[in-house]
Coordinates of C-alpha atoms and ligand atoms in Angstrom, one line a residue:
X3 CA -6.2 15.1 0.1
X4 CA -4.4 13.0 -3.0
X5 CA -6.4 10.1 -4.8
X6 CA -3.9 7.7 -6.5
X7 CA -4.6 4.4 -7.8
X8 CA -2.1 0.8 -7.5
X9 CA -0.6 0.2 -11.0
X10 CA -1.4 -3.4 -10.6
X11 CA -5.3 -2.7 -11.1
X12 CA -4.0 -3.6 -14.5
X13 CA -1.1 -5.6 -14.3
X14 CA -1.1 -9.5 -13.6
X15 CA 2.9 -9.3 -12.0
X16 CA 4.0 -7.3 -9.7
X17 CA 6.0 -5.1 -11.9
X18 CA 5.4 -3.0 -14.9
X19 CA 5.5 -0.6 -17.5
X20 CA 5.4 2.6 -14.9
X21 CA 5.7 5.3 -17.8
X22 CA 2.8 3.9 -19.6
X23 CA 0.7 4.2 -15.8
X24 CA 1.6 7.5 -14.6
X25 CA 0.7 9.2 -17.9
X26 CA -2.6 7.0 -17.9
X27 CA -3.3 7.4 -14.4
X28 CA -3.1 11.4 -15.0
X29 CA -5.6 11.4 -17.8
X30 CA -8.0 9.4 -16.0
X31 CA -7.9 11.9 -13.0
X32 CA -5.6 11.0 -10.7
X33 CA -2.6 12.8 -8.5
X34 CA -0.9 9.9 -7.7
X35 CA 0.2 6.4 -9.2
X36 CA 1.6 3.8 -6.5
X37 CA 4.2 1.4 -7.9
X38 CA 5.1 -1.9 -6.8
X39 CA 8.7 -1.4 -5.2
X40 CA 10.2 -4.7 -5.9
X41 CA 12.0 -4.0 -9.5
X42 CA 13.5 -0.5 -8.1
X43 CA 16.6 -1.7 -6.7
X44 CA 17.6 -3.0 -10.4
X45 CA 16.8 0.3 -11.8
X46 CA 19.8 1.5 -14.2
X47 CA 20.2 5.3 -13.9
X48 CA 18.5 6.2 -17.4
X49 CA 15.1 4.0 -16.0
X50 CA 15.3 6.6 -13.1
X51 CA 15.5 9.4 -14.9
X52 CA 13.0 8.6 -17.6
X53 CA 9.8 7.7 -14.8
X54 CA 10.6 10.7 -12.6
X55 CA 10.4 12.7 -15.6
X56 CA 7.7 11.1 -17.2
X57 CA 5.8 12.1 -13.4
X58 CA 6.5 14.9 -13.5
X59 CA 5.7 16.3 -17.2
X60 CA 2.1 14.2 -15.8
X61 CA 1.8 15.9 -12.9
X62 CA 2.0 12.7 -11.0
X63 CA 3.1 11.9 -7.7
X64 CA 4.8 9.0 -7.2
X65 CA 4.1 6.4 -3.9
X66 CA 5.8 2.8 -3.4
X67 CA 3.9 -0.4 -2.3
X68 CA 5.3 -3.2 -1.4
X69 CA 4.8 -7.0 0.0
X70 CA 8.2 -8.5 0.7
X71 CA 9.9 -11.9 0.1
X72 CA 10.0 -14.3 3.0
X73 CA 14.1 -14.2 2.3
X74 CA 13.8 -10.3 2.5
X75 CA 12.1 -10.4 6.2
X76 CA 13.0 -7.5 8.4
X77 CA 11.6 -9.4 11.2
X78 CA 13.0 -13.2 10.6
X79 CA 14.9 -14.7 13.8
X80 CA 17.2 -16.0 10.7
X81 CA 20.3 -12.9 11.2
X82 CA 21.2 -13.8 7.4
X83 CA 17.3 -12.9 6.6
X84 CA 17.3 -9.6 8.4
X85 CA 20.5 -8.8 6.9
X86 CA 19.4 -9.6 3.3
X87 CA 16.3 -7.4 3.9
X88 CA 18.5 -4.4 5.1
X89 CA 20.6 -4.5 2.1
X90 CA 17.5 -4.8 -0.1
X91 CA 15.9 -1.7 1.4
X92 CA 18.9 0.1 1.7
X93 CA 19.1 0.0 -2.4
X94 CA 15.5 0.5 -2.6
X95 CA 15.6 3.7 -0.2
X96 CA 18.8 5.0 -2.6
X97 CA 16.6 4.7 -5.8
X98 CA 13.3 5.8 -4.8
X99 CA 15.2 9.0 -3.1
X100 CA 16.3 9.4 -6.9
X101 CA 12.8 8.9 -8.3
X102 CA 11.4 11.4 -5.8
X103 CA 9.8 9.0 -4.1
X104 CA 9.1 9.6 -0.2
X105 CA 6.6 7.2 0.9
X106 CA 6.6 3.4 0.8
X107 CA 3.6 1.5 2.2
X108 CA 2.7 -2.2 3.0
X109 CA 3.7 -4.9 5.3
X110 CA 7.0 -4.1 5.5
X111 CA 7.4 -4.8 8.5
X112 CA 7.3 -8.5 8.0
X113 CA 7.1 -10.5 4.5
X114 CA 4.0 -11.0 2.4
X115 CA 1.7 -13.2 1.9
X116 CA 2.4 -15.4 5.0
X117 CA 3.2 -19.2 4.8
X118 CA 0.8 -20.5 7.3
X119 CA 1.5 -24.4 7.0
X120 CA 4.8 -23.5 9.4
X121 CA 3.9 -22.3 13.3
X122 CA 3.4 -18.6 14.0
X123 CA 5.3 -16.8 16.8
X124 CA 3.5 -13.5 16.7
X125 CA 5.5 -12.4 19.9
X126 CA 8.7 -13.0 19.3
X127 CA 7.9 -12.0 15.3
X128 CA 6.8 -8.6 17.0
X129 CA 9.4 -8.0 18.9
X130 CA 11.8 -8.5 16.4
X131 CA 10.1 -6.7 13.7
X132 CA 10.3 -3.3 16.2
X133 CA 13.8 -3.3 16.0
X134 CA 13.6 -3.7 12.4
X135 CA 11.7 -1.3 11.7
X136 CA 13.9 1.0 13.7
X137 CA 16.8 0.4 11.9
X138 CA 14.7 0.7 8.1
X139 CA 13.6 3.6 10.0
X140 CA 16.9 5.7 10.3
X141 CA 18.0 4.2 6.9
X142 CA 15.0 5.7 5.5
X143 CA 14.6 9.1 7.4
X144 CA 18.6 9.9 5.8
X145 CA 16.7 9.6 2.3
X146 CA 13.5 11.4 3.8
X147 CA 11.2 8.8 3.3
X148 CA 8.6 7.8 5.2
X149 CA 7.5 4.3 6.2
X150 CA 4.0 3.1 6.1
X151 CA 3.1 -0.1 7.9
X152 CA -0.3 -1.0 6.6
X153 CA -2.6 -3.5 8.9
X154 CA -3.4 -6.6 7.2
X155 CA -6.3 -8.9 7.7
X156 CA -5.8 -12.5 9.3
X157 CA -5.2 -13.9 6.3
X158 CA -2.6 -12.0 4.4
X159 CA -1.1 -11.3 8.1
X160 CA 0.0 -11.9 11.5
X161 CA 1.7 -8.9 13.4
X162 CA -0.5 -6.0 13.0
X163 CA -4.5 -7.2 11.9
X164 CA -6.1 -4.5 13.7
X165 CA -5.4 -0.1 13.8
X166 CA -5.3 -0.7 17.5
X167 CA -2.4 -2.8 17.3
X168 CA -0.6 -1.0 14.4
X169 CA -1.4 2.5 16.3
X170 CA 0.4 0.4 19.5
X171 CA 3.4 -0.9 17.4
X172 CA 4.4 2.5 15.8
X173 CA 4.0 4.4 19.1
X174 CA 6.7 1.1 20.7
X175 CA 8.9 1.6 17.1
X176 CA 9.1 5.6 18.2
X177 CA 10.0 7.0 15.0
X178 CA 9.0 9.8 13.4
X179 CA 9.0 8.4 9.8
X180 CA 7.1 5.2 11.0
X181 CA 3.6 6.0 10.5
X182 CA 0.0 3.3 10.5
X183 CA -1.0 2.8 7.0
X184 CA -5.1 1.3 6.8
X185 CA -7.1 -0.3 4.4
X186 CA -10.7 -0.4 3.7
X187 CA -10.6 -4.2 2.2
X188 CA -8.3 -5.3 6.0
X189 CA -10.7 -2.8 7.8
X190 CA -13.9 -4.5 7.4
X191 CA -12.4 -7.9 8.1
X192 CA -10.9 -6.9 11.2
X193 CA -12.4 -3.8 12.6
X194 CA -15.4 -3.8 15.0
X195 CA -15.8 0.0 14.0
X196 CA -14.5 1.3 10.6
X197 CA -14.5 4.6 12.0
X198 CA -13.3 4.5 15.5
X199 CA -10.6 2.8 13.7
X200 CA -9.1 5.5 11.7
X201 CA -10.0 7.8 14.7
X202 CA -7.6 5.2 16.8
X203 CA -4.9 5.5 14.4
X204 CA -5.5 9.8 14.2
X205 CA -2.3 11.8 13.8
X206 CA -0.5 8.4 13.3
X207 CA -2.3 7.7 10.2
X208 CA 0.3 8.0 7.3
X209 CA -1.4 6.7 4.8
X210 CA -4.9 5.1 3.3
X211 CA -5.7 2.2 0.7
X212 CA -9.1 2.4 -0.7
X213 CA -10.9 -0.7 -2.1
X214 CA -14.8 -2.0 -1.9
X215 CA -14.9 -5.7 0.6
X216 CA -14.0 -7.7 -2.6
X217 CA -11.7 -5.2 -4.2
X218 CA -13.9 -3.9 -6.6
X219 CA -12.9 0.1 -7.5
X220 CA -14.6 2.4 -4.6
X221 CA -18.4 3.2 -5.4
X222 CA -19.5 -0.8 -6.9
X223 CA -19.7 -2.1 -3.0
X224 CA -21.1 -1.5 0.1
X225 CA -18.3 -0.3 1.5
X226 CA -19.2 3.0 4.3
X227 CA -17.7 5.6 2.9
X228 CA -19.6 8.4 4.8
X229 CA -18.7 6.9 8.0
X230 CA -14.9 6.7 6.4
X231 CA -15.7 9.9 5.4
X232 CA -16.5 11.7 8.9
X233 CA -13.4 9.7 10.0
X234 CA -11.1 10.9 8.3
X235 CA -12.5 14.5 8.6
X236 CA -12.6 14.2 12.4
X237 CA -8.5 13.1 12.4
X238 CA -8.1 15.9 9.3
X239 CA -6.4 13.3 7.1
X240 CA -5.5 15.3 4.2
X241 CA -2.8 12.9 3.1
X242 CA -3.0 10.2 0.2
X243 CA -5.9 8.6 -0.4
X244 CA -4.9 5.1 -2.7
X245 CA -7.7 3.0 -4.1
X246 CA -5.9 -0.2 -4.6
X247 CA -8.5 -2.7 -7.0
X248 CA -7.9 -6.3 -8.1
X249 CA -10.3 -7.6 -10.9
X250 CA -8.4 -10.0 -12.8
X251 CA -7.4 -13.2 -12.2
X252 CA -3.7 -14.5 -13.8
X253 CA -0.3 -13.9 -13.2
X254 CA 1.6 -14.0 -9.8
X255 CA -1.0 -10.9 -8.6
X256 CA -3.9 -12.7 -9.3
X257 CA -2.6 -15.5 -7.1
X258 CA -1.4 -13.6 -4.5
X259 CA -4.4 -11.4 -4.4
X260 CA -6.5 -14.6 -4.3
X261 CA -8.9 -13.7 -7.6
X262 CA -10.1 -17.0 -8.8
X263 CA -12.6 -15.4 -10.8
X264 CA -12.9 -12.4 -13.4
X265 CA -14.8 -9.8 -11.3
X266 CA -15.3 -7.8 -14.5
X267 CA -17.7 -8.6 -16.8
X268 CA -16.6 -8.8 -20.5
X269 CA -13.0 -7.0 -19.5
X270 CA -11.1 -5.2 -22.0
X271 CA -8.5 -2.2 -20.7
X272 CA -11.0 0.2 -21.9
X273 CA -13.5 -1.0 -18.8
X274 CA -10.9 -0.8 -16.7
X275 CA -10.2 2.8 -17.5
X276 CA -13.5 3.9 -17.5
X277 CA -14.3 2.0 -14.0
X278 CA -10.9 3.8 -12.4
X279 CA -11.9 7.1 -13.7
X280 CA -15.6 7.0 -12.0
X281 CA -13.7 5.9 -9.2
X282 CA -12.0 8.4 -8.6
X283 CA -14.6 10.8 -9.0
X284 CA -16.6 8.8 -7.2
X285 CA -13.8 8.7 -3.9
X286 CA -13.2 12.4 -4.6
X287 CA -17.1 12.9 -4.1
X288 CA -17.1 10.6 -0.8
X289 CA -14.0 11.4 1.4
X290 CA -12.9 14.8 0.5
X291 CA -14.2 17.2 3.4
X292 CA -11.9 20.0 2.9
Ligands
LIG325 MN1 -3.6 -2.2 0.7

């Protein structure tokens, strides 16, 4: 198993200074930053070689999140939409194949966070979105890169809220680079059973974000992490484990994330370190079971 953190623990947009992370992340005890994927595509050839260097002289693996632009939908009835979307990820595939990069994770599958003032057609979004995905699918597998479509709660989503139905729409997609992505902070909105949840997603399970119910770093919640724990033993998960925190308020993270209040008491980047490095001993401590 691989603990990473989300850059954007410490960042307030969704882009940033990804040099300055993966060398931080390693010294706080980490195998793995995730990055925001968004800025990629605009990468210039010396910004690709300077972070996948700067990994690697840290020791860092590299993973890619990502919440799409309603204009970059892969699942939009709008043709000029789902075209836009494929020509976005197409780029995005080219660059992160350059950066070593061969896992992207987040609603992909749709566009992030959802505009609920219009009408939802989850059916006809679903539908639509499978064939997406197919297609980003064989884009991606010619870069070896694997897709991670992460189940969002009500609020932040529509298509897949629960591992039953993410577990059901990769299984319909039929792909072997299509995997289920889950996340603590969705899980315990959605999920009956935390546990029989990951169990549902098993073998599918590609990937896993971390977070306590109000997104405070793993180990300042209630959060189960035994039962996640015996979970993820029982399905032999031994992928990456990504604890994905948002403290701060500000920025166009803070109000997409929703934090309208500082979660942190008297924050400086120092806290922050210090919180992400117990964190991650902390995660180590509770899901490891190798
Ligand atoms: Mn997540």
């Amino acid at each position: 198993m691989q603990h990473g953190i989300y850059y954007a623990y410490w960042e307030k947009q969704w882009e940033g200074d990804y040099l300055y992370y993966a060398d931080k992340a390693a010294r706080l005890g980490f195998d793995i930053l995730e990055i925001a994927a968004s800025p990629l595509p605009d990468y210039t050839d010396s910004q690709i070689k300077a972070l996948r260097e700067c990994a690697k002289t840290n020791g860092i693996r590299l993973t890619a999140g990502h919440g799409p632009a309603p204009d970059c939908n892969i699942a939009s009835a709008d043709k000029a939409v789902h075209d836009h979307a494929i020509e976005f990820y197409k780029k995005l595939f080219e660059v992160m194949d350059k950066l070593g990069i061969d896992l992207i994770g987040g609603g992909i599958y749709s566009y992030w966070p959802v505009d609920y003032s219009k009408p939802i057609d989850k059916e006809g979004d679903w539908k639509r979105s499978v064939e997406g995905v197919r297609e980003m699918a064989d884009i991606a597998a010619s870069h070896n890169i694997t897709l991670c479509l992460e189940v969002l709660n009500r609020f932040e989503g529509y298509i897949l809220n629960t591992s039953e139905e993410g577990t059901r729409f990769v299984k319909e997609v039929d792909k072997a680079n299509v995997k289920v992505m889950l996340d603590t902070f969705h899980m315990n909105i959605e999920e009956t059973s935390i546990g029989d949840a990951i169990r549902t997603a098993g073998d599918l399970l590609g990937h896993f974000h971390t977070g306590e119910c109000n997104r405070l770093v793993p180990g300042k919640g209630r959060t189960p992490w035994r039962e996640i724990h015996d979970a993820l033993r029982d399905i032999r998960y031994d992928k990456a484990v990504v604890m994905e925190p948002f403290v701060q308020t500000g920025g166009k993270v803070g109000s997409d994330i929703k934090v309208w209040r500082e979660m942190v008491p008297q924050l400086t980047e120092e806290k922050l370190d210090k919180d992400a490095r117990d964190a991650v001993i902390f995660q180590r401590y509770m899901l490891d079971w190798e």
